[in-house]
Short mmCIF file of N, CA, C and O in Angstrom, two decimals:
data_model
loop_
_atom_site.label_atom_id
_atom_site.label_comp_id
_atom_site.label_asym_id
_atom_site.label_seq_id
_atom_site.Cartn_x
_atom_site.Cartn_y
_atom_site.Cartn_z
N TRP A 1 -191.17 93.32 67.50
CA TRP A 1 -190.96 94.54 66.76
C TRP A 1 -191.82 95.64 67.35
O TRP A 1 -192.92 95.41 67.82
N THR A 2 -191.33 96.84 67.26
CA THR A 2 -192.06 98.01 67.74
C THR A 2 -192.29 98.96 66.57
O THR A 2 -191.37 99.28 65.82
N ASP A 3 -193.54 99.37 66.43
CA ASP A 3 -193.89 100.34 65.39
C ASP A 3 -193.51 101.72 65.90
O ASP A 3 -193.98 102.15 66.97
N ILE A 4 -192.65 102.41 65.20
CA ILE A 4 -192.19 103.73 65.61
C ILE A 4 -192.78 104.78 64.70
O ILE A 4 -192.74 104.65 63.48
N LYS A 5 -193.34 105.82 65.30
CA LYS A 5 -193.90 106.93 64.53
C LYS A 5 -193.13 108.19 64.90
O LYS A 5 -192.82 108.41 66.07
N HIS A 6 -192.85 109.00 63.93
CA HIS A 6 -192.16 110.26 64.16
C HIS A 6 -193.13 111.41 63.90
O HIS A 6 -193.86 111.40 62.91
N PHE A 7 -193.13 112.37 64.81
CA PHE A 7 -194.01 113.53 64.68
C PHE A 7 -193.15 114.79 64.65
O PHE A 7 -192.43 115.07 65.61
N PRO A 8 -193.20 115.55 63.57
CA PRO A 8 -192.39 116.76 63.46
C PRO A 8 -192.72 117.81 64.52
O PRO A 8 -191.86 118.58 64.92
N THR A 9 -193.98 117.82 64.99
CA THR A 9 -194.36 118.81 65.99
C THR A 9 -195.13 118.12 67.13
O THR A 9 -195.73 117.06 66.94
N LEU A 10 -195.13 118.78 68.26
CA LEU A 10 -195.87 118.27 69.41
C LEU A 10 -197.37 118.28 69.12
O LEU A 10 -198.10 117.37 69.51
N LYS A 11 -197.81 119.28 68.40
CA LYS A 11 -199.23 119.38 68.04
C LYS A 11 -199.67 118.16 67.22
O LYS A 11 -200.74 117.60 67.45
N GLU A 12 -198.84 117.72 66.29
CA GLU A 12 -199.16 116.54 65.48
C GLU A 12 -199.22 115.29 66.35
O GLU A 12 -200.06 114.41 66.15
N PHE A 13 -198.34 115.21 67.35
CA PHE A 13 -198.36 114.08 68.28
C PHE A 13 -199.68 114.06 69.05
O PHE A 13 -200.34 113.04 69.15
N PHE A 14 -200.08 115.22 69.60
CA PHE A 14 -201.32 115.29 70.37
C PHE A 14 -202.53 114.94 69.50
O PHE A 14 -203.45 114.26 69.95
N THR A 15 -202.54 115.40 68.28
CA THR A 15 -203.63 115.08 67.36
C THR A 15 -203.69 113.58 67.11
O THR A 15 -204.77 112.98 67.12
N TYR A 16 -202.55 112.96 66.91
CA TYR A 16 -202.50 111.51 66.69
C TYR A 16 -203.00 110.75 67.91
O TYR A 16 -203.79 109.81 67.78
N VAL A 17 -202.56 111.14 69.09
CA VAL A 17 -202.95 110.43 70.32
C VAL A 17 -204.47 110.39 70.47
O VAL A 17 -205.04 109.38 70.89
N LYS A 18 -205.14 111.46 70.07
CA LYS A 18 -206.59 111.51 70.18
C LYS A 18 -207.29 110.48 69.29
O LYS A 18 -208.45 110.17 69.52
N THR A 19 -206.59 109.95 68.31
CA THR A 19 -207.18 108.96 67.41
C THR A 19 -206.89 107.53 67.86
O THR A 19 -207.27 106.58 67.18
N THR A 20 -206.20 107.38 68.98
CA THR A 20 -205.81 106.04 69.45
C THR A 20 -206.60 105.65 70.70
O THR A 20 -207.38 106.43 71.24
N LYS A 21 -206.34 104.46 71.17
CA LYS A 21 -206.96 103.96 72.40
C LYS A 21 -206.17 104.36 73.65
O LYS A 21 -206.53 104.01 74.76
N TYR A 22 -205.08 105.10 73.47
CA TYR A 22 -204.23 105.47 74.59
C TYR A 22 -204.74 106.69 75.34
O TYR A 22 -205.38 107.57 74.78
N ASN A 23 -204.42 106.72 76.63
CA ASN A 23 -204.73 107.86 77.49
C ASN A 23 -203.40 108.49 77.90
O ASN A 23 -202.62 107.89 78.65
N LEU A 24 -203.17 109.69 77.40
CA LEU A 24 -201.90 110.36 77.62
C LEU A 24 -201.77 110.85 79.06
O LEU A 24 -202.69 111.45 79.61
N VAL A 25 -200.61 110.56 79.66
CA VAL A 25 -200.28 111.02 81.01
C VAL A 25 -198.92 111.70 80.91
O VAL A 25 -197.95 111.10 80.45
N LEU A 26 -198.85 112.96 81.33
CA LEU A 26 -197.61 113.71 81.29
C LEU A 26 -196.85 113.49 82.59
O LEU A 26 -197.44 113.51 83.67
N ILE A 27 -195.54 113.29 82.50
CA ILE A 27 -194.70 113.11 83.68
C ILE A 27 -193.82 114.34 83.80
O ILE A 27 -192.94 114.57 82.97
N GLU A 28 -194.09 115.15 84.84
CA GLU A 28 -193.40 116.43 84.99
C GLU A 28 -193.61 116.97 86.40
O GLU A 28 -194.67 116.77 86.99
N GLN A 29 -192.64 117.67 86.91
CA GLN A 29 -192.81 118.40 88.17
C GLN A 29 -193.40 119.76 87.82
O GLN A 29 -192.78 120.53 87.08
N SER A 30 -194.61 120.02 88.31
CA SER A 30 -195.23 121.31 88.03
C SER A 30 -196.18 121.68 89.16
O SER A 30 -196.44 120.86 90.05
N GLU A 31 -196.71 122.89 89.10
CA GLU A 31 -197.64 123.36 90.13
C GLU A 31 -198.87 122.48 90.23
O GLU A 31 -199.41 122.28 91.30
N ASN A 32 -199.35 121.98 89.11
CA ASN A 32 -200.61 121.23 89.08
C ASN A 32 -200.42 119.72 89.04
O ASN A 32 -201.38 119.00 88.79
N SER A 33 -199.21 119.24 89.26
CA SER A 33 -198.99 117.80 89.15
C SER A 33 -199.51 117.06 90.38
O SER A 33 -199.61 117.60 91.47
N VAL A 34 -199.84 115.80 90.15
CA VAL A 34 -200.33 114.91 91.19
C VAL A 34 -199.19 113.94 91.52
O VAL A 34 -198.56 113.40 90.60
N PRO A 35 -198.94 113.69 92.81
CA PRO A 35 -197.89 112.72 93.15
C PRO A 35 -198.19 111.33 92.56
O PRO A 35 -199.34 110.88 92.54
N LEU A 36 -197.17 110.68 92.09
CA LEU A 36 -197.27 109.38 91.42
C LEU A 36 -198.11 108.38 92.21
O LEU A 36 -198.93 107.67 91.65
N PHE A 37 -197.91 108.32 93.53
CA PHE A 37 -198.57 107.29 94.34
C PHE A 37 -200.00 107.66 94.71
O PHE A 37 -200.71 106.84 95.29
N GLU A 38 -200.44 108.85 94.35
CA GLU A 38 -201.83 109.26 94.58
C GLU A 38 -202.64 109.25 93.29
O GLU A 38 -203.87 109.40 93.33
N PHE A 39 -201.99 109.10 92.18
CA PHE A 39 -202.65 109.19 90.88
C PHE A 39 -203.32 107.87 90.52
O PHE A 39 -202.75 106.80 90.69
N LYS A 40 -204.55 107.94 90.05
CA LYS A 40 -205.25 106.74 89.58
C LYS A 40 -205.01 106.64 88.07
O LYS A 40 -205.55 107.44 87.30
N PHE A 41 -204.20 105.68 87.69
CA PHE A 41 -203.83 105.54 86.29
C PHE A 41 -204.99 105.04 85.45
O PHE A 41 -205.70 104.13 85.85
N PRO A 42 -205.16 105.62 84.26
CA PRO A 42 -206.23 105.17 83.36
C PRO A 42 -205.81 103.88 82.65
O PRO A 42 -204.64 103.48 82.70
N GLU A 43 -206.77 103.27 81.99
CA GLU A 43 -206.44 102.12 81.15
C GLU A 43 -205.62 102.62 79.96
O GLU A 43 -205.78 103.75 79.51
N ASN A 44 -204.75 101.79 79.46
CA ASN A 44 -203.91 102.10 78.30
C ASN A 44 -203.16 103.43 78.44
O ASN A 44 -203.27 104.30 77.56
N PRO A 45 -202.41 103.61 79.51
CA PRO A 45 -201.68 104.87 79.64
C PRO A 45 -200.54 104.98 78.64
O PRO A 45 -199.90 103.98 78.29
N LEU A 46 -200.33 106.18 78.18
CA LEU A 46 -199.20 106.51 77.31
C LEU A 46 -198.48 107.65 77.99
O LEU A 46 -199.05 108.72 78.20
N PHE A 47 -197.24 107.42 78.40
CA PHE A 47 -196.50 108.40 79.19
C PHE A 47 -195.63 109.28 78.31
O PHE A 47 -194.93 108.80 77.42
N LEU A 48 -195.69 110.57 78.57
CA LEU A 48 -194.85 111.53 77.85
C LEU A 48 -193.93 112.20 78.87
O LEU A 48 -194.40 112.83 79.82
N PHE A 49 -192.64 112.03 78.68
CA PHE A 49 -191.62 112.61 79.54
C PHE A 49 -190.97 113.79 78.82
O PHE A 49 -190.82 113.76 77.61
N GLY A 50 -190.52 114.76 79.58
CA GLY A 50 -189.81 115.90 79.01
C GLY A 50 -188.33 115.63 78.90
O GLY A 50 -187.83 114.57 79.27
N LYS A 51 -187.63 116.62 78.40
CA LYS A 51 -186.17 116.54 78.29
C LYS A 51 -185.57 116.55 79.69
O LYS A 51 -186.17 117.08 80.63
N GLU A 52 -184.36 115.99 79.81
CA GLU A 52 -183.71 115.98 81.12
C GLU A 52 -183.44 117.38 81.63
O GLU A 52 -183.51 117.63 82.82
N LYS A 53 -183.12 118.29 80.77
CA LYS A 53 -182.94 119.69 81.19
C LYS A 53 -184.02 120.50 80.51
O LYS A 53 -184.01 120.66 79.30
N GLY A 54 -184.97 120.97 81.28
CA GLY A 54 -186.04 121.79 80.71
C GLY A 54 -187.41 121.16 80.80
O GLY A 54 -188.41 121.86 80.76
N GLY A 55 -187.49 119.85 80.88
CA GLY A 55 -188.78 119.19 81.01
C GLY A 55 -189.65 119.29 79.78
O GLY A 55 -189.17 119.45 78.66
N LEU A 56 -190.95 119.20 80.00
CA LEU A 56 -191.91 119.30 78.90
C LEU A 56 -192.10 120.76 78.50
O LEU A 56 -192.06 121.65 79.34
N PRO A 57 -192.35 121.01 77.21
CA PRO A 57 -192.61 122.39 76.78
C PRO A 57 -193.94 122.89 77.35
O PRO A 57 -194.84 122.11 77.64
N GLU A 58 -194.03 124.19 77.50
CA GLU A 58 -195.24 124.81 78.06
C GLU A 58 -196.51 124.42 77.30
O GLU A 58 -197.56 124.26 77.89
N GLU A 59 -196.40 124.27 75.98
CA GLU A 59 -197.59 123.93 75.19
C GLU A 59 -198.16 122.56 75.56
O GLU A 59 -199.33 122.28 75.30
N ALA A 60 -197.37 121.71 76.18
CA ALA A 60 -197.85 120.39 76.59
C ALA A 60 -198.60 120.45 77.91
O ALA A 60 -199.49 119.64 78.17
N LEU A 61 -198.23 121.41 78.74
CA LEU A 61 -198.81 121.50 80.09
C LEU A 61 -200.07 122.35 80.07
O LEU A 61 -200.04 123.55 80.28
N ASN A 62 -201.18 121.69 79.82
CA ASN A 62 -202.47 122.37 79.85
C ASN A 62 -203.44 121.48 80.63
O ASN A 62 -203.05 120.46 81.16
N ASP A 63 -204.66 121.85 80.71
CA ASP A 63 -205.62 121.08 81.51
C ASP A 63 -206.19 119.87 80.78
O ASP A 63 -207.02 119.17 81.32
N GLU A 64 -205.72 119.64 79.57
CA GLU A 64 -206.28 118.54 78.78
C GLU A 64 -205.79 117.16 79.25
O GLU A 64 -206.51 116.17 79.15
N TYR A 65 -204.56 117.10 79.75
CA TYR A 65 -203.97 115.82 80.16
C TYR A 65 -203.49 115.90 81.60
O TYR A 65 -202.99 116.94 82.04
N PRO A 66 -203.61 114.78 82.34
CA PRO A 66 -203.12 114.79 83.71
C PRO A 66 -201.59 114.88 83.75
O PRO A 66 -200.91 114.38 82.86
N VAL A 67 -201.10 115.56 84.79
CA VAL A 67 -199.66 115.71 84.99
C VAL A 67 -199.30 115.02 86.31
O VAL A 67 -199.87 115.32 87.35
N VAL A 68 -198.35 114.09 86.23
CA VAL A 68 -197.95 113.30 87.39
C VAL A 68 -196.48 113.56 87.67
O VAL A 68 -195.67 113.67 86.75
N GLU A 69 -196.15 113.67 88.96
CA GLU A 69 -194.75 113.84 89.33
C GLU A 69 -194.31 112.73 90.27
O GLU A 69 -195.11 112.14 90.99
N ILE A 70 -193.02 112.45 90.25
CA ILE A 70 -192.42 111.47 91.16
C ILE A 70 -192.01 112.24 92.42
O ILE A 70 -191.17 113.14 92.34
N PRO A 71 -192.62 111.91 93.57
CA PRO A 71 -192.26 112.63 94.80
C PRO A 71 -190.78 112.41 95.13
O PRO A 71 -190.26 111.30 94.97
N GLN A 72 -190.14 113.48 95.58
CA GLN A 72 -188.73 113.40 95.93
C GLN A 72 -188.50 114.11 97.25
O GLN A 72 -189.17 115.11 97.54
N PHE A 73 -187.57 113.60 98.02
CA PHE A 73 -187.30 114.13 99.35
C PHE A 73 -185.81 114.38 99.51
O PHE A 73 -185.00 113.76 98.84
N GLY A 74 -185.46 115.28 100.40
CA GLY A 74 -184.06 115.55 100.66
C GLY A 74 -183.48 116.50 99.64
O GLY A 74 -184.13 117.43 99.19
N MET A 75 -182.24 116.23 99.25
CA MET A 75 -181.52 117.14 98.37
C MET A 75 -181.74 116.87 96.88
O MET A 75 -181.27 117.60 96.04
N VAL A 76 -182.46 115.80 96.57
CA VAL A 76 -182.70 115.45 95.16
C VAL A 76 -183.74 116.41 94.59
O VAL A 76 -184.82 116.55 95.14
N LYS A 77 -183.42 117.07 93.48
CA LYS A 77 -184.37 118.00 92.84
C LYS A 77 -185.04 117.36 91.64
O LYS A 77 -186.13 117.74 91.26
N SER A 78 -184.35 116.42 91.00
CA SER A 78 -184.93 115.75 89.84
C SER A 78 -184.19 114.45 89.59
O SER A 78 -183.12 114.21 90.14
N LEU A 79 -184.77 113.64 88.75
CA LEU A 79 -184.17 112.37 88.35
C LEU A 79 -183.89 112.41 86.86
O LEU A 79 -184.58 113.11 86.11
N ASN A 80 -182.93 111.62 86.41
CA ASN A 80 -182.71 111.60 84.97
C ASN A 80 -183.82 110.81 84.29
O ASN A 80 -184.60 110.11 84.94
N LEU A 81 -183.90 110.94 83.01
CA LEU A 81 -185.01 110.38 82.24
C LEU A 81 -185.13 108.86 82.39
O LEU A 81 -186.23 108.33 82.56
N SER A 82 -184.01 108.15 82.36
CA SER A 82 -184.09 106.69 82.45
C SER A 82 -184.58 106.25 83.82
O SER A 82 -185.37 105.31 83.92
N CYS A 83 -184.18 106.94 84.88
CA CYS A 83 -184.67 106.62 86.22
C CYS A 83 -186.16 106.91 86.32
O CYS A 83 -186.93 106.10 86.84
N SER A 84 -186.58 108.06 85.83
CA SER A 84 -188.00 108.43 85.88
C SER A 84 -188.84 107.43 85.12
O SER A 84 -189.90 106.99 85.61
N GLY A 85 -188.41 107.03 83.95
CA GLY A 85 -189.14 106.05 83.16
C GLY A 85 -189.24 104.72 83.86
O GLY A 85 -190.29 104.07 83.84
N SER A 86 -188.18 104.31 84.50
CA SER A 86 -188.18 103.03 85.23
C SER A 86 -189.15 103.07 86.41
O SER A 86 -189.86 102.10 86.66
N ILE A 87 -189.18 104.17 87.12
CA ILE A 87 -190.07 104.29 88.28
C ILE A 87 -191.53 104.31 87.84
O ILE A 87 -192.37 103.62 88.42
N VAL A 88 -191.84 105.08 86.83
CA VAL A 88 -193.22 105.18 86.36
C VAL A 88 -193.67 103.86 85.78
O VAL A 88 -194.74 103.38 86.02
#
């Protein structure tokens, strides 16, 4: 069984994460992101992915949490959410 929690706002989610043993890692292509294969993952990572169109909201992308991207080459600009989750 999996315990599922619903958070009405992103702010409530971030507040909750701070009370847990998890270390939040954002998965997003951005100016400040670190390539997946260069990132040193923390213990107990909790991954947050954005929407397939639009990615993570701006309020999530701050200096508080590391941002990791999946390197891509050629004509591929992005991957769908299920592929990204599988790779990470």
